[in-house]
Coordinates of C-alpha atoms in Angstrom, one line a residue:
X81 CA -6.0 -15.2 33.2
X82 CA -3.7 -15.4 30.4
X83 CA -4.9 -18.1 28.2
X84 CA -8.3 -16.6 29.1
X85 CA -7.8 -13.1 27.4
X86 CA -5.8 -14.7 24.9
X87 CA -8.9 -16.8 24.3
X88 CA -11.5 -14.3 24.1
X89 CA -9.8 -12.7 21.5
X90 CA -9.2 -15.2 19.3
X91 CA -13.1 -16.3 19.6
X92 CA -13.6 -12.2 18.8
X93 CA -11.8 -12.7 15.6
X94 CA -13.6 -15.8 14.5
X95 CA -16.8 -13.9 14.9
X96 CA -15.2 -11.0 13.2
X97 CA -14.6 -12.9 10.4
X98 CA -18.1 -15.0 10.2
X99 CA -19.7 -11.4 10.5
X100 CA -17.3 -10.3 7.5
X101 CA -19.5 -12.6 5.0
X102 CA -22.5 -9.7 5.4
X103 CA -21.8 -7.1 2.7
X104 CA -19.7 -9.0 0.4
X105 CA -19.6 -8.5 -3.5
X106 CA -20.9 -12.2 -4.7
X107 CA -19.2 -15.3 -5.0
X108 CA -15.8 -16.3 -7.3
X109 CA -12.0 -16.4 -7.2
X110 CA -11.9 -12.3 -7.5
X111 CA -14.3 -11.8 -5.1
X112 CA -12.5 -14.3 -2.7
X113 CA -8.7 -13.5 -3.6
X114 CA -9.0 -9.8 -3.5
X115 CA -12.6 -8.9 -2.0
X116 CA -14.2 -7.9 -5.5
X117 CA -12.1 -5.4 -5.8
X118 CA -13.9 -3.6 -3.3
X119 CA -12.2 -2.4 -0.3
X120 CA -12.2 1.0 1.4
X121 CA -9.2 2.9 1.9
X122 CA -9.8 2.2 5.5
X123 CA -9.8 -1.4 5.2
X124 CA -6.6 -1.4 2.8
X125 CA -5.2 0.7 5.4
X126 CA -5.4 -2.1 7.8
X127 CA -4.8 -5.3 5.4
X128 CA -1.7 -4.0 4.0
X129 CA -0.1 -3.0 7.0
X130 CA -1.7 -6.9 8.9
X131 CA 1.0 -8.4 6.4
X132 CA 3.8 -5.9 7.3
X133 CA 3.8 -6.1 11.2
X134 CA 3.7 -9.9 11.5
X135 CA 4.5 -12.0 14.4
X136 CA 8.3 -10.8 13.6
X137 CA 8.0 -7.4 14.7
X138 CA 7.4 -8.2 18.2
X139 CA 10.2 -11.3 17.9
X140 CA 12.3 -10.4 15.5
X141 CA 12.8 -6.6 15.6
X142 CA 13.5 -6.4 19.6
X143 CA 15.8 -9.8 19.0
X144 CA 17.6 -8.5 16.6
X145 CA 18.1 -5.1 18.8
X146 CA 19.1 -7.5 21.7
X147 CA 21.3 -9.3 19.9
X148 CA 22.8 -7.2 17.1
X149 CA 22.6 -3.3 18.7
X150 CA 21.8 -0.5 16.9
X151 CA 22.6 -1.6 13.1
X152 CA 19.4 -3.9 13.2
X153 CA 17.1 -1.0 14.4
X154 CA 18.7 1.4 11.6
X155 CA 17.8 -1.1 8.6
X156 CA 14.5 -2.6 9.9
X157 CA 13.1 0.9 10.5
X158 CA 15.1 2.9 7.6
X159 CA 13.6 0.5 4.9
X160 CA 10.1 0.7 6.5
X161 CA 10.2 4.5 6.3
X162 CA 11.6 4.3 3.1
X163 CA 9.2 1.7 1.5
X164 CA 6.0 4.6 2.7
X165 CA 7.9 7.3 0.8
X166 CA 8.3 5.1 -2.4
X167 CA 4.8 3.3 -1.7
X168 CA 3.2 7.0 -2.0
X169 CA 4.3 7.1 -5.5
X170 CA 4.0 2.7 -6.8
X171 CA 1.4 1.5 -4.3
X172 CA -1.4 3.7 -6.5
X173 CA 0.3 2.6 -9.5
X174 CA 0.6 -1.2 -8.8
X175 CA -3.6 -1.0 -8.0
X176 CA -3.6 0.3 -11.7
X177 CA -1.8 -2.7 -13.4
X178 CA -4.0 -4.8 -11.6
X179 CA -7.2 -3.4 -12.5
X180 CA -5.3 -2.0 -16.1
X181 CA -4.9 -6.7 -16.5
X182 CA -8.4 -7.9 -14.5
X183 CA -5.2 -9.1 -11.9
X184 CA -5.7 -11.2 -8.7
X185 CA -2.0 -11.8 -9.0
X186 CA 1.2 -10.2 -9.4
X187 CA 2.0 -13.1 -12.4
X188 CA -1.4 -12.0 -13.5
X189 CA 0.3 -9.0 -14.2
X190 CA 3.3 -9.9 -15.7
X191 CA 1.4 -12.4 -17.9
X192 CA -0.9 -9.7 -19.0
X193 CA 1.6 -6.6 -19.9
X194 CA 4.3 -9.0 -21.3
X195 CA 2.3 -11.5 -22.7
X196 CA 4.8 -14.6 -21.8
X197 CA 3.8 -17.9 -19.8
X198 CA 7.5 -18.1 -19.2
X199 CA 7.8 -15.3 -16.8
X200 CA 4.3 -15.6 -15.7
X201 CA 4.9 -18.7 -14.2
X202 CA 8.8 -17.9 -13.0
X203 CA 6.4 -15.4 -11.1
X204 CA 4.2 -18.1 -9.5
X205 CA 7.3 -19.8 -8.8
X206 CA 9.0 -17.1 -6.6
X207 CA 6.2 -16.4 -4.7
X208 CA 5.6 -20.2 -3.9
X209 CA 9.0 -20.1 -2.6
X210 CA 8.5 -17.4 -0.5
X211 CA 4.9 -18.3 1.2
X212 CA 6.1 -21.8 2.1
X213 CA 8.9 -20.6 4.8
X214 CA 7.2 -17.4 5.2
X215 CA 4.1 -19.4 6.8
X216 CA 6.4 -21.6 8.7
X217 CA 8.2 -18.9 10.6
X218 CA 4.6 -17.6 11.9
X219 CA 3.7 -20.6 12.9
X220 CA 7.3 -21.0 14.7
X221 CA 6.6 -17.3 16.1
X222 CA 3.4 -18.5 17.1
X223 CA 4.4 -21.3 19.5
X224 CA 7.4 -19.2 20.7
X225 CA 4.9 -16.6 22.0
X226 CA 2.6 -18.9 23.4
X227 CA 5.1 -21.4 25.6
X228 CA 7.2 -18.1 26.2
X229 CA 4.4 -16.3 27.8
X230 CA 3.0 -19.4 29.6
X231 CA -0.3 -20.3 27.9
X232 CA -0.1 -24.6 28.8
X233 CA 0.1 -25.7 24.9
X234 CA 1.9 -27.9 23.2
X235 CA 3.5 -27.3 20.2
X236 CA 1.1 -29.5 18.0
X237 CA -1.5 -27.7 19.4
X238 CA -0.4 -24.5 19.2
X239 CA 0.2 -25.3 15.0
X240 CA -3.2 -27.4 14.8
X241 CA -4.8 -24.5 16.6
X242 CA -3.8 -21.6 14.4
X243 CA -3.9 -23.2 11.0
X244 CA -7.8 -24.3 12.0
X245 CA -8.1 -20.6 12.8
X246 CA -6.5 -19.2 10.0
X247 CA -8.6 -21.6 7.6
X248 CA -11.3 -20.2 9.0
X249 CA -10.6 -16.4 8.0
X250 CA -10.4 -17.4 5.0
X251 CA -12.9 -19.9 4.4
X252 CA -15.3 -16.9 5.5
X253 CA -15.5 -14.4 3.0
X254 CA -11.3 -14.2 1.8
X255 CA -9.6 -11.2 1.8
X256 CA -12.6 -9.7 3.2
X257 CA -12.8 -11.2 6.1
X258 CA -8.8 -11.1 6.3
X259 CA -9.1 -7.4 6.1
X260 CA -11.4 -7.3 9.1
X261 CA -10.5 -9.2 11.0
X262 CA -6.7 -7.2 10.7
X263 CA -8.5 -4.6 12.5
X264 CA -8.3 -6.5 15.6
X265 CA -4.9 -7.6 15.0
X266 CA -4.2 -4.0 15.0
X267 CA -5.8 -3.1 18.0
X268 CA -4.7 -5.8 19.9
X269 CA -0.9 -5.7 18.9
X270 CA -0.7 -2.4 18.9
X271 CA -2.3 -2.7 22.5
X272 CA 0.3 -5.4 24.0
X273 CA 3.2 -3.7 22.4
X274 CA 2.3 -0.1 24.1
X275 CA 1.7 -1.5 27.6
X276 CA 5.0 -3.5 27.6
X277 CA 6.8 -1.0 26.3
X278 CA 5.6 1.8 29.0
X279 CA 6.4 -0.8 32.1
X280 CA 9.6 -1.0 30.6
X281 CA 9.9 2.8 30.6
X282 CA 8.4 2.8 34.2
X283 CA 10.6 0.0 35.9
X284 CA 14.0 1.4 34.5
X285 CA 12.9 4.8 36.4
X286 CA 12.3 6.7 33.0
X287 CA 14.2 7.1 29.2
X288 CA 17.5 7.1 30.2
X289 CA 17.4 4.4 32.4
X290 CA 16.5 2.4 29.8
X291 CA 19.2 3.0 27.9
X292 CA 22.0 2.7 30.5
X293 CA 23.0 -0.5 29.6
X294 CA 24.6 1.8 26.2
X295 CA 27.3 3.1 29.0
X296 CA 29.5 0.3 29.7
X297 CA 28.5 -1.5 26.1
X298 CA 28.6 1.7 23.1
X299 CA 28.6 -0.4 20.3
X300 CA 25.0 -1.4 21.5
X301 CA 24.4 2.1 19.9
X302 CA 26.6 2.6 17.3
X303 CA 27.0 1.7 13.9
X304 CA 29.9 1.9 11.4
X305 CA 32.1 -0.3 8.7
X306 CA 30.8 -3.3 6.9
X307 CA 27.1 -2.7 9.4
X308 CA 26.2 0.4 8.0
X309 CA 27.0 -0.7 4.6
X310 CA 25.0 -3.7 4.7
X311 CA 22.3 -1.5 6.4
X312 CA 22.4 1.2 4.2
X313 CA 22.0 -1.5 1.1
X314 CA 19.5 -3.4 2.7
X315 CA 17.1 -0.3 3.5
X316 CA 17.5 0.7 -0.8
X317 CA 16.6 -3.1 -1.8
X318 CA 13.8 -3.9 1.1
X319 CA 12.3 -0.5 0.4
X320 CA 12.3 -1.0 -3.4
X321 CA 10.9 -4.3 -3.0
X322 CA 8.2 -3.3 -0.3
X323 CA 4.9 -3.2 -2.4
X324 CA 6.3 -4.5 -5.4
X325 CA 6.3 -8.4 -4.0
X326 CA 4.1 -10.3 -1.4
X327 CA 1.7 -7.0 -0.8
X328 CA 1.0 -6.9 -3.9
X329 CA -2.0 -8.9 -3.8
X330 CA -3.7 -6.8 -0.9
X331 CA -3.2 -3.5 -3.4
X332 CA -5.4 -5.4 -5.9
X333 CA -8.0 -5.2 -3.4
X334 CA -9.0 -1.8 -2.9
X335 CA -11.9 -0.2 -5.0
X336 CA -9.6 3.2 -6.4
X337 CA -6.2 4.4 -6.7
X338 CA -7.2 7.0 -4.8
X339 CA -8.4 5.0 -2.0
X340 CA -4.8 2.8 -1.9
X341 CA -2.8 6.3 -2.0
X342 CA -4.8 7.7 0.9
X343 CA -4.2 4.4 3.2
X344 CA -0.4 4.6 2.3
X345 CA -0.2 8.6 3.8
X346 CA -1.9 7.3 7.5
X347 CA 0.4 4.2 7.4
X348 CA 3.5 5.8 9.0
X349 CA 1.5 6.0 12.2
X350 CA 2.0 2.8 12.9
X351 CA 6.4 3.2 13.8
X352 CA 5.5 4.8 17.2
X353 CA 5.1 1.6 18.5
X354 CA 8.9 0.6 17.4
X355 CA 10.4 3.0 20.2
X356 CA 7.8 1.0 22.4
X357 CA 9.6 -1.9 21.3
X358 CA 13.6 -0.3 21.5
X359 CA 12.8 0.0 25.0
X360 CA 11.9 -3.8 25.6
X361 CA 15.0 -4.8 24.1
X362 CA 17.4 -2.4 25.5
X363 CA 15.6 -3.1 29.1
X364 CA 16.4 -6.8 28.5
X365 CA 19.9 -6.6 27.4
X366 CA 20.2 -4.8 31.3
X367 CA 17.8 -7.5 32.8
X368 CA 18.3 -10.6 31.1
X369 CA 21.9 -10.7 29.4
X370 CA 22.6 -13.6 27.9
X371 CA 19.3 -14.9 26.8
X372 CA 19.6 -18.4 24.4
X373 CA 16.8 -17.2 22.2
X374 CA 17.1 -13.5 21.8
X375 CA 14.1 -13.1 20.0
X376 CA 12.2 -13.9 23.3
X377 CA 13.7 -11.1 24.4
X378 CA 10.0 -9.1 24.2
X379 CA 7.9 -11.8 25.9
X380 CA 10.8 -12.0 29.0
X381 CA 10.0 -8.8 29.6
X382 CA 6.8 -8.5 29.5
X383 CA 6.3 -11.6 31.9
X384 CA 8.7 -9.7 34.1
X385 CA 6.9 -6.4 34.5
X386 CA 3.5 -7.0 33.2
X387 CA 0.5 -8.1 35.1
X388 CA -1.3 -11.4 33.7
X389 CA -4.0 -9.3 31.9
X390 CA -1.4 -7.5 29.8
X391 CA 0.4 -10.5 28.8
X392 CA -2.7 -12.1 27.7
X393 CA -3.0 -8.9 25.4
X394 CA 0.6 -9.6 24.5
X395 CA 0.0 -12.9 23.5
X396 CA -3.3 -12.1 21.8
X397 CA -1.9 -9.2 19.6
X398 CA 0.7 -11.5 18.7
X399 CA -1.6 -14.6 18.0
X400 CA -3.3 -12.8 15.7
X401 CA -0.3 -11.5 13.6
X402 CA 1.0 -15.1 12.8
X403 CA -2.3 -16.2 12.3
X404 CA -3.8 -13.1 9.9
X405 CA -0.3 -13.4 7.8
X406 CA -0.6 -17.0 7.2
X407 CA -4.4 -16.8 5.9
X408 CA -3.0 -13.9 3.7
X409 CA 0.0 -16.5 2.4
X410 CA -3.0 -19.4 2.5
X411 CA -4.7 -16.9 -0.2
X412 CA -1.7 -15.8 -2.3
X413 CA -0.9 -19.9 -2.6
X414 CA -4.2 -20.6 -3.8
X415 CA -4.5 -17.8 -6.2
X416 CA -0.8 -18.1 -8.0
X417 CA -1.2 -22.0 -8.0
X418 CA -4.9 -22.1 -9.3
X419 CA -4.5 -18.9 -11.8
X420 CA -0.2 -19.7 -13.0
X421 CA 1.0 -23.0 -12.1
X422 CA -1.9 -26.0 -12.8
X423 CA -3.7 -26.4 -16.4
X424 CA -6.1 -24.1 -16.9
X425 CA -9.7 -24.8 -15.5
X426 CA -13.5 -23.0 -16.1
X427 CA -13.8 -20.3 -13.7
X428 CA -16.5 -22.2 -11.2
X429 CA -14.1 -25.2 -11.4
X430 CA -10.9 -23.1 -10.5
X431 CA -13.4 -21.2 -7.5
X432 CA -14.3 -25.1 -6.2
X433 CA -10.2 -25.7 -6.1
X434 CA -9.7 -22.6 -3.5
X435 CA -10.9 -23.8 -0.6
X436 CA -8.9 -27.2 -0.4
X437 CA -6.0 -25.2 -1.8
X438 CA -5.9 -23.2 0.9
X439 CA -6.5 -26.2 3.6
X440 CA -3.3 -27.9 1.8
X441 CA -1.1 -25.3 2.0
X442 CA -2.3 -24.7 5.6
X443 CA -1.5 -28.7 6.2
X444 CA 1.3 -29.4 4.5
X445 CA 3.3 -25.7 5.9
X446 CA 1.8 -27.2 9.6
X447 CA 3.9 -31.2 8.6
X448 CA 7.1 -28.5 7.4
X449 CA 6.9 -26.4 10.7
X450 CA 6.6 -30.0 13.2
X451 CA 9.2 -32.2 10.9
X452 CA 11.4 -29.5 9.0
X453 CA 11.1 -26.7 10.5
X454 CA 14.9 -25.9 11.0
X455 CA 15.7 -26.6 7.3
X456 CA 12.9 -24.4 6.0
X457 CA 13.9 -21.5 8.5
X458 CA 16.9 -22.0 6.8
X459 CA 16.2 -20.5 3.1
X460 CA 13.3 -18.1 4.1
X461 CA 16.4 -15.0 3.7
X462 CA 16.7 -17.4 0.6
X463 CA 13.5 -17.2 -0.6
X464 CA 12.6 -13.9 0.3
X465 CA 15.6 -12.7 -1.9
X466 CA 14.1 -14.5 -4.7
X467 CA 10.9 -12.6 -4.9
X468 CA 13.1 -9.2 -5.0
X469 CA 14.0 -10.3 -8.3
X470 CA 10.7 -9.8 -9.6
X471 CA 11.4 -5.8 -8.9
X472 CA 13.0 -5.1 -12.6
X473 CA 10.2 -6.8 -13.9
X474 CA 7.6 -4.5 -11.9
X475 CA 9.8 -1.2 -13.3
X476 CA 9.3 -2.1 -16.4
X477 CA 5.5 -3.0 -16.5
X478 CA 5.3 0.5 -14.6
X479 CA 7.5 2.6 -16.3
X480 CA 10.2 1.1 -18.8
X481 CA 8.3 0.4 -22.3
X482 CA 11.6 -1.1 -24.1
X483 CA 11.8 -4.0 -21.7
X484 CA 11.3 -7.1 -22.8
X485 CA 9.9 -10.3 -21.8
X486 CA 12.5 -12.9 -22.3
X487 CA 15.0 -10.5 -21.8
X488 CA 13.3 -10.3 -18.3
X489 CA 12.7 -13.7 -17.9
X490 CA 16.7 -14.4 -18.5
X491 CA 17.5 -11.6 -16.2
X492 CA 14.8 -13.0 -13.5
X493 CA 16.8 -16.4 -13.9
X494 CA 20.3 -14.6 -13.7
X495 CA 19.8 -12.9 -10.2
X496 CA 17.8 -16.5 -9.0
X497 CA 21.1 -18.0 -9.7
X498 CA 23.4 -14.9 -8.0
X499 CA 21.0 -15.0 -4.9
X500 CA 21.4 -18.6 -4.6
X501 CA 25.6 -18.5 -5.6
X502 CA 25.3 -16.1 -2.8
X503 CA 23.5 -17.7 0.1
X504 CA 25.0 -21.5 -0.7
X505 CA 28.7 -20.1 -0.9
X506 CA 29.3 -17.7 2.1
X507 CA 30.9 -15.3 -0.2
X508 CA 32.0 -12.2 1.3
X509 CA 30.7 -9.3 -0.3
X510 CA 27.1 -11.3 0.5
X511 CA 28.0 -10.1 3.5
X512 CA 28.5 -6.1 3.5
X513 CA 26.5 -5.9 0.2
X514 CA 23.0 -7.0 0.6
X515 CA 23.0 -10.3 -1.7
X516 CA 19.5 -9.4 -3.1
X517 CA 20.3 -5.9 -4.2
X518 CA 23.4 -7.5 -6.5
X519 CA 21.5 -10.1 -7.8
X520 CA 18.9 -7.3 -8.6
X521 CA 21.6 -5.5 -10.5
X522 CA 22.9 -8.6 -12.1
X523 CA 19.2 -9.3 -13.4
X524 CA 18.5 -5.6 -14.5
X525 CA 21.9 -5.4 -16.3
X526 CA 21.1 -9.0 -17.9
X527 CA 17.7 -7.4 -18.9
X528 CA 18.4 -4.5 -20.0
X529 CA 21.1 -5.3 -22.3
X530 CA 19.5 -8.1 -23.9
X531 CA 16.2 -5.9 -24.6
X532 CA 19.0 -3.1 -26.3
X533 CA 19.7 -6.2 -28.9
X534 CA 15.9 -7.8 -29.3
X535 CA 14.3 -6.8 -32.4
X536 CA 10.7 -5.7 -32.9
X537 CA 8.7 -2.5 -32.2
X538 CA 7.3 -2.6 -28.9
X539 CA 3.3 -3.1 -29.2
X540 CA 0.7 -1.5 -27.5
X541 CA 0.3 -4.3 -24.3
X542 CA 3.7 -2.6 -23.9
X543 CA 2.7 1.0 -22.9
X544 CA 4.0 1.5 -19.0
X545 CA 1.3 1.8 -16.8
X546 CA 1.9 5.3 -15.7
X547 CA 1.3 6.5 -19.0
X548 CA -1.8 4.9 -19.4
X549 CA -3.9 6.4 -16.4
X550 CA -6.9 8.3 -18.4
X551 CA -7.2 4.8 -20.7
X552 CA -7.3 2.9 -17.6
X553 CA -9.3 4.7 -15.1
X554 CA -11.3 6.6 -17.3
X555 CA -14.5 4.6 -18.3
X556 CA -15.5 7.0 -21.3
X557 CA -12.2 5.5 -23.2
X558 CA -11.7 2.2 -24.9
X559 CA -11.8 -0.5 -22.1
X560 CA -8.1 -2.3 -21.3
X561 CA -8.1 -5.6 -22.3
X562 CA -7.6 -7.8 -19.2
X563 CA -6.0 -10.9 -18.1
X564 CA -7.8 -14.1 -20.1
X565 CA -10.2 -15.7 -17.1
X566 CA -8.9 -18.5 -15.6
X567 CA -10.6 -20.9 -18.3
X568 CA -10.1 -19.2 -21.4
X569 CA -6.5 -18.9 -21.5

């Protein structure tokens, strides 16, 4: 019964995404990297948050709970809330840099305001870093779910399986059929995390008896010192970072501002489930102490107290987060190596490299995740560090005219280095202090006082893009000049 349901969904999705091809806006890199631009704010709605709630929020979060208490709960869910309230105000503004620069890229961005290859391609770089391990811990998450809820696969299947699948979505209609087929994810996760979470509720005989096990263990529920320090820093940098890094892309997307700012109001809805998911974890800690993985915590549970049809929705829900989040990372690869990184093709010639771009990455993350997996889980803190560099970068493009590109690029390099002297030598203060918000004020400080000492009048490419709203979204002004195509750079 399990590996059926878990089945039929996955077969839904596929046809979801075939169906996805009917309606599209022609053929080409835009139309596949970021759907011709075209997207509803309902659809935006549902791709954005399809790369947020991955296959670690039903691992990860209730793990970390399981393992860590309360201090895990307070950062993963403070800089989520946080990143809504500051993606009400950037997410509409990030859509208008991209359409301000023709962008299917963030480095498309920062190539077109500050006019430098250098930081363009120090752009392309970081997020390279980032999708490799990214797309390896999904396709990790996705064999944990599937052995830990007993569907009989092995673990080459289980990473054949879901890169053919992802491949698929993508190979579709892109980030169209992506953004459909996250509908699904939705419901289905969504689904499986709700169910779980109320047989929790009903076997520990209501609320409290969930939370007993906070009686003879109180720091389970507390948080204090050098925790709430690091968790108090982690929520300011995550929540700066939020759409400002891998999202990015999916903003680019959607067919108005006004459409990207009225998906980002409705998003909050989806933290209900996180109580849902609080009571898993707090019902294992009393069931199953002791677990070697704690981020199985979730599926022990649910095999527990679930019957087979809701596991199958378990393990369906979270199929399809692993597998939607690495076709979104097979896209973002294709589009930052094709666009930032390799010599510069026509635009039908860069199109014809997508595809097997896409199947490579797909490949060569599947060869990391069966022979390396352990040494790429490794830097993916690392790497995701790396891309929260790019946030001085973004301010500046949005709404800091006097900095400067290689004063940027310098600082971009300065807080790579940090991060990095950070991670490799255990110091301390990495620590209580997240290590990505210091190297972020190590690379804004290097930035902005080496734009205080560059010489030259800041040209007109240079106007922040929340000054520039009626030029850009009006079509009765003078049309902003975009990002060179491809080919004619």
């Amino acid at each position: 019964m399990i590996a059926a349901v878990f089945a039929v969904v996955m077969a839904l999705s596929i046809g979801v995404a075939l169906a996805a091809r009917r309606g599209g806006t022609g053929k080409g890199a835009v139309a596949t990297l970021v759907a011709g631009r075209a997207l509803p704010s309902r659809l935006i709605f549902f791709l954005a948050v399809g790369e947020i709630y991955s296959i670690g929020t039903m691992l990860g979060f209730p793990g970390g709970i399981y393992a860590k208490g309360a201090s895990y709960g307070i950062w993963f869910i403070g800089y989520i809330l946080a990143g809504y309230v500051l993606g009400y105000f950037l997410a509409p503004l990030v859509w208008r840099a991209g359409k301000a620069y023709d962008a299917v890229t963030v480095a498309d961005v920062m190539y077109g305001h500050y006019r430098n290859r250098l930081l363009e391609r120090l752009t392309a770089v970081s997020f390279v870093l980032a999708l490799v391990p990214w797309a390896i811990f999904q396709f990790i998450g996705l064999q944990t779910v599937l052995t830990g809820l007993g569907i009989p696969v092995t673990r080459l299947e289980a990473i054949v399986g879901a890169g053919v699948i992802a491949f698929v979505y993508v190979a579709a209609s892109g980030m169209r059929s992506t953004a459909f087929v996250a509908i699904v994810k939705d419901v289905f996760m969504l689904l499986g995390i709700m169910l779980a979470g109320i047989a929790a509720v009903i076997a520990a005989k209501g609320v409290p008896g969930v939370f007993a096990v906070v009686e003879t263990a109180p720091r389970l529920a507390t948080v204090g010192g050098a925790g709430l320090v690091f968790a108090m820093t982690t929520i300011l940098m995550q929540s700066l970072q939020f759409y400002l890094t891998l999202p990015a892309q999916f903003l680019f997307s959607a067919r108005s501002e006004a459409g990207v700012k009225k998906s980002v109001i409705w998003m909050p809805l989806y933290m209900l489930m996180y109580p849902l998911l609080v009571f898993a974890a707090y019902y294992g800690l009393q069931t199953r102490p002791g677990l070697h993985n704690a981020d199985s915590v979730f599926l022990e549970v649910t095999r527990e107290l679930a019957p087979d049809w809701i596991v199958g929705l378990v393990a369906a829900g979270a199929g399809l987060a692993g597998v939607l989040v690495l076709a979104g990372n097979a896209l973002m690869f294709s589009g930052v190596l094709t666009r930032n990184i390799l010599p510069k093709r026509s635009q039908a010639a860069a199109q014809g490299r997508l595809k097997p771009i896409m199947a490579a990455f797909l490949v060569g993350t599947a060869a990391l995740t069966t022979f390396a997996s352990s040494i790429m889980l490794t830097f993916l803190n690392l790497a995701l560090s790396l891309t929260a560099q790019l946030v001085p970068a973004w301010l500046g493009v949005l709404f800091f005219r006097k900095l400067r590109a290689v004063p940027l690029a310098v600082g971009l390099i300065a807080g790579c280095v940090t991060v990095a002297f950070l991670y490799f030598s255990k110091a301390p203060v990495g620590g209580v202090v997240n290590s990505g918000l210091i190297a972020a004020a190590v690379n804004a400080a290097v930035a902005a006082g080496l734009s205080a000492l560059y010489a030259g009048k800041p040209v007109d490419h240079e106007i922040p893009i929340v000054r520039r709203a009626r030029e850009i979204l009006s079509p009765a002004r003078k049309t902003v000049q975009p990002v060179p195509a491809t080919g004619e750079r």
